[in-house]
C-alpha positions as a printed Julia matrix, in Angstrom:
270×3 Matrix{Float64}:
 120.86  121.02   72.31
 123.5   121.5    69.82
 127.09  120.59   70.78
 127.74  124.23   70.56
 125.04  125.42   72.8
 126.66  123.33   75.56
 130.12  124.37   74.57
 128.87  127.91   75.15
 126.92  127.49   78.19
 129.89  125.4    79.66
 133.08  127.22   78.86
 134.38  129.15   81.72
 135.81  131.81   79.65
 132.59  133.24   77.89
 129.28  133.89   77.84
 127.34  137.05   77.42
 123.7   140.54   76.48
 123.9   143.35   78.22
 125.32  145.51   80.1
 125.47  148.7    81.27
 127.15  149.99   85.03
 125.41  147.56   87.43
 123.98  150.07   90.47
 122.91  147.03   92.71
 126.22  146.42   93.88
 125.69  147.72   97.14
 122.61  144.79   97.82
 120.75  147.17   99.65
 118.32  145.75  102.24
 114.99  146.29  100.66
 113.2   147.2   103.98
 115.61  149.17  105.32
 117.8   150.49  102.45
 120.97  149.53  104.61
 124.02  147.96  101.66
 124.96  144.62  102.24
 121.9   142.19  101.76
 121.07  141.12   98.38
 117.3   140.3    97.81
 117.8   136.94   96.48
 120.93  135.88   98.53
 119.01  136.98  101.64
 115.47  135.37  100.5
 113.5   138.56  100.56
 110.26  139.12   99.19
 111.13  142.29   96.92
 113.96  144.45   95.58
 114.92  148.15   94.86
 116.58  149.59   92.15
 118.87  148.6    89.83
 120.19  150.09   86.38
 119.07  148.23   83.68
 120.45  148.0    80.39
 121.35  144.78   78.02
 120.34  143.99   74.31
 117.29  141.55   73.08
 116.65  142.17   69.44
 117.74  145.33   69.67
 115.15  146.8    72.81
 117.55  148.34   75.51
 117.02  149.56   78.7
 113.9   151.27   80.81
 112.38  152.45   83.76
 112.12  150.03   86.97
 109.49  147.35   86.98
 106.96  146.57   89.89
 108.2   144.68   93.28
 108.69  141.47   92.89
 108.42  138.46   95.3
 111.8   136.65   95.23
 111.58  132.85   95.69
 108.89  130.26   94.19
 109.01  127.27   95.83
 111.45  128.45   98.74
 114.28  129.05   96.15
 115.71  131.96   97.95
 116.05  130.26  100.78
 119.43  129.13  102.33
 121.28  130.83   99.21
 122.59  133.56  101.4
 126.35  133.79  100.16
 126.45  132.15   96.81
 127.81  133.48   93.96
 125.16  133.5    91.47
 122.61  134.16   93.72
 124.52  137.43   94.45
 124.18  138.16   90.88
 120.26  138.65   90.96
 118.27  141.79   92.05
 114.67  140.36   91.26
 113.05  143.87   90.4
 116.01  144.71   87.78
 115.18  140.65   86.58
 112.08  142.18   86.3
 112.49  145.65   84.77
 114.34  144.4    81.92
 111.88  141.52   80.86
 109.01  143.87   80.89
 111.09  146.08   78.51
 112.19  143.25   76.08
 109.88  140.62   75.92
 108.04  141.59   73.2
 111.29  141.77   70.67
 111.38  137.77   71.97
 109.59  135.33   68.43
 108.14  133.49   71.72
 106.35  136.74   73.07
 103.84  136.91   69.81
  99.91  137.16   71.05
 101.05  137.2    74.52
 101.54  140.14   77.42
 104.22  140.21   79.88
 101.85  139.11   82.67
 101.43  135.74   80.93
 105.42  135.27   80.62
 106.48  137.02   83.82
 106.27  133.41   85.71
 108.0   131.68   83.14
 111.03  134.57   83.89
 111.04  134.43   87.07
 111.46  130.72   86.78
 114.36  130.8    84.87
 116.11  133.52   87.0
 115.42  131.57   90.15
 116.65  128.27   88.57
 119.9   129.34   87.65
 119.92  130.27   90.96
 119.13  127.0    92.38
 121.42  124.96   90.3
 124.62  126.96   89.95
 126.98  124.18   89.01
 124.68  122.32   86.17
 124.05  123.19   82.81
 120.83  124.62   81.15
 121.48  121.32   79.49
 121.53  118.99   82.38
 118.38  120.91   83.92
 115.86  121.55   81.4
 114.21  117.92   81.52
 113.6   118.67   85.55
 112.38  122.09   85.0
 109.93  120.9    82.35
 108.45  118.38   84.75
 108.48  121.2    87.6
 106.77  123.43   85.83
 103.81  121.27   84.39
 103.63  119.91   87.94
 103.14  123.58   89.83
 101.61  125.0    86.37
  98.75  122.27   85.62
  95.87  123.83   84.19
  97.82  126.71   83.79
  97.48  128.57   80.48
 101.5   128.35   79.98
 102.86  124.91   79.51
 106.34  124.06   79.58
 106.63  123.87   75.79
 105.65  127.85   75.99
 107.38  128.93   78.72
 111.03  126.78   78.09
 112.3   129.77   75.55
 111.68  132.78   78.06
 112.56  130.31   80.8
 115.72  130.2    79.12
 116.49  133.59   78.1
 115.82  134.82   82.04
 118.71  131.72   83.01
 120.72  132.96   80.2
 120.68  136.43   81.0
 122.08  135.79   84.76
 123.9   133.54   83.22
 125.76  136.07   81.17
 126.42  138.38   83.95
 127.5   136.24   86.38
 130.37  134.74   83.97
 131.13  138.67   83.21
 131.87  139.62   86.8
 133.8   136.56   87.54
 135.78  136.25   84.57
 135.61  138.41   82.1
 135.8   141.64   83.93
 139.31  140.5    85.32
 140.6   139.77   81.67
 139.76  143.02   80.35
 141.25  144.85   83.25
 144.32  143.08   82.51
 144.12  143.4    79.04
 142.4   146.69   77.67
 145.26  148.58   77.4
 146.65  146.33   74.32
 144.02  147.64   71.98
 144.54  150.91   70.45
 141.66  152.24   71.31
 142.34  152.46   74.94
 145.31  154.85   74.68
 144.18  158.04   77.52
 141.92  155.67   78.76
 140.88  154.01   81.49
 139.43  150.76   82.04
 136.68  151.95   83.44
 135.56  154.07   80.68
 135.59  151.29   78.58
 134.11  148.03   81.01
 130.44  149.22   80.18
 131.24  148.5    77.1
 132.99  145.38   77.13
 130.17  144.32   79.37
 127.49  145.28   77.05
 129.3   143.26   74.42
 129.87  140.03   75.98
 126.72  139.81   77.5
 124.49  141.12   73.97
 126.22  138.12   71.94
 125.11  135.57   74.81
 121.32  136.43   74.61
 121.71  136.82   70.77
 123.0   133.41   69.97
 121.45  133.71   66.22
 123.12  136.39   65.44
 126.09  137.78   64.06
 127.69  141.38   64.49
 126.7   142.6    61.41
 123.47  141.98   61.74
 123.35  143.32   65.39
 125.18  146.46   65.11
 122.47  148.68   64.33
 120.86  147.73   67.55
 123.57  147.82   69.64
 124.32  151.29   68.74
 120.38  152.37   69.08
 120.79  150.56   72.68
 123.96  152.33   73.34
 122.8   155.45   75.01
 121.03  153.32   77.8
 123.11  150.83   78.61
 126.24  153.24   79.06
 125.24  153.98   82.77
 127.42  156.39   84.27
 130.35  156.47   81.44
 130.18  159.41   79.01
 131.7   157.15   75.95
 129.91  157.95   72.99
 128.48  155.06   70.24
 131.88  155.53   67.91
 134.01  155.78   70.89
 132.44  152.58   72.61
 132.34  150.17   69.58
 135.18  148.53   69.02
 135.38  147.81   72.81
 131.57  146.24   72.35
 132.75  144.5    69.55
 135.65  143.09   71.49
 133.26  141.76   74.24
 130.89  140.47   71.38
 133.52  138.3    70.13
 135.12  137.2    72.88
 131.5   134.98   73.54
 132.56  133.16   70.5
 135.96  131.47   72.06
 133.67  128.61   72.86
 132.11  128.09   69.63
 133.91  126.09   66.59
 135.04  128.12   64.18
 134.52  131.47   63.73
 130.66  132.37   64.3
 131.09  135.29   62.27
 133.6   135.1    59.59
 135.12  137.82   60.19
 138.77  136.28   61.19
 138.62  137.46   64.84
């Protein structure tokens, strides 16, 4: 791994692809609908609902996936209360890497069925290890994997990349909730185009930002701003923002991933 890639996955002021207005907030109970118990913090077999919306390539959004089963290998158990693992609704995990595996180089010749595992694994790792790296893991969950997996038809040389991208992706959103959301509540109204605003109008937005640069680590905003925009109507949620009103506020959370790489990943002077 690059010394950027570890500067990125270790700062504790970035990260970031996706976002819309999370709706799983509540961590309903998923057998009796009652708020308060998160699928994965509680170690329960399935999920319900969840809004999803986050950029891959430039796929956004759609409709709920199948239930999933939570752990593999008992890794829901015992994580009642931890952070992370409050950060994971299986079935949205789910949802969205039905909808955007296939914009994924790794996904060519293959269906979702064959990946799904390798997902799952990497949203249910991050889960497992929340205070190590993707960095400090990967040799571990190689061995893992070819160890549950043999004679599998997905080794751990095809299944590392969507492995990653499903860590990545929590990742991103739990660095969002516990970091970045608080600085741009308590900075928003600096930029000029949150005058009549509030921060709420524009925190989808920042959110889809931060967390679209994290997944799209290749990329630059020039080359992703097409896609964001074409995403934009999905992974708005609830706020009424338009593309043009939105953008500079995605932008913002775009950039702000780059704090923890040298230089300026997009030369572009911000």
């Amino acid at each position: 791994m690059r010394d950027d890639e570890k500067d990125l996955n270790r700062s504790a002021s970035t990260t970031g692809t996706t976002t819309t207005t999370e709706h799983h907030d509540a961590n309903p109970d998923p057998l009796t609908g009652e708020a308060g118990a998160h699928p994965v913090g509680t170690g329960v077999g399935a999920a319900t609902g969840g809004t999803v919306g986050a950029v891959i390539g430039g796929a956004v959004g759609g409709p709920l996936g199948a239930m999933v089963g939570a752990a593999v290998g008992g890794v829901a158990g015992g994580l009642a209360g931890k952070g992370i693992s409050e950060s994971v609704n299986p079935t949205e995990e789910d949802a969205f890497w039905r909808d955007h595996y296939s914009t994924r180089p790794y996904s060519s010749g293959r269906t979702y069925e064959d990946l799904q595992p390798a997902y799952r694994y990497g949203w249910e790792a991050r889960t497992r290890h929340e205070d190590r790296n993707w960095s400090d893991v990967e040799t571990d969950l190689g061995r893992e994997w070819n160890e549950r997996h043999a004679g599998s038809n997905l080794s751990w040389d095809n299944a590392r990349n969507a492995t990653q991208d499903a860590w990545n992706r929590v990742d991103a959103r739990h660095r969002f909730n516990t970091q970045e959301d608080n600085y741009w509540r308590n900075n928003y109204s600096t930029k000029p185009y949150a005058s009549g605003r509030k921060y709420e109008d524009l925190q989808p937005a920042y959110r889809y930002g931060y967390e679209s640069r994290y997944l799209n680590r290749d990329r630059d905003w020039n080359s992703a701003e097409n896609d964001l925009e074409r995403g934009w109507e999905k992974a708005k949620g609830a706020t009424r923002s338009t593309w043009h009103e939105a953008k500079d506020a995605v932008k913002d959370g775009w950039h702000h991933v780059e704090r923890a790489l040298p230089g300026d990943a997009d030369r572009d002077g911000r």
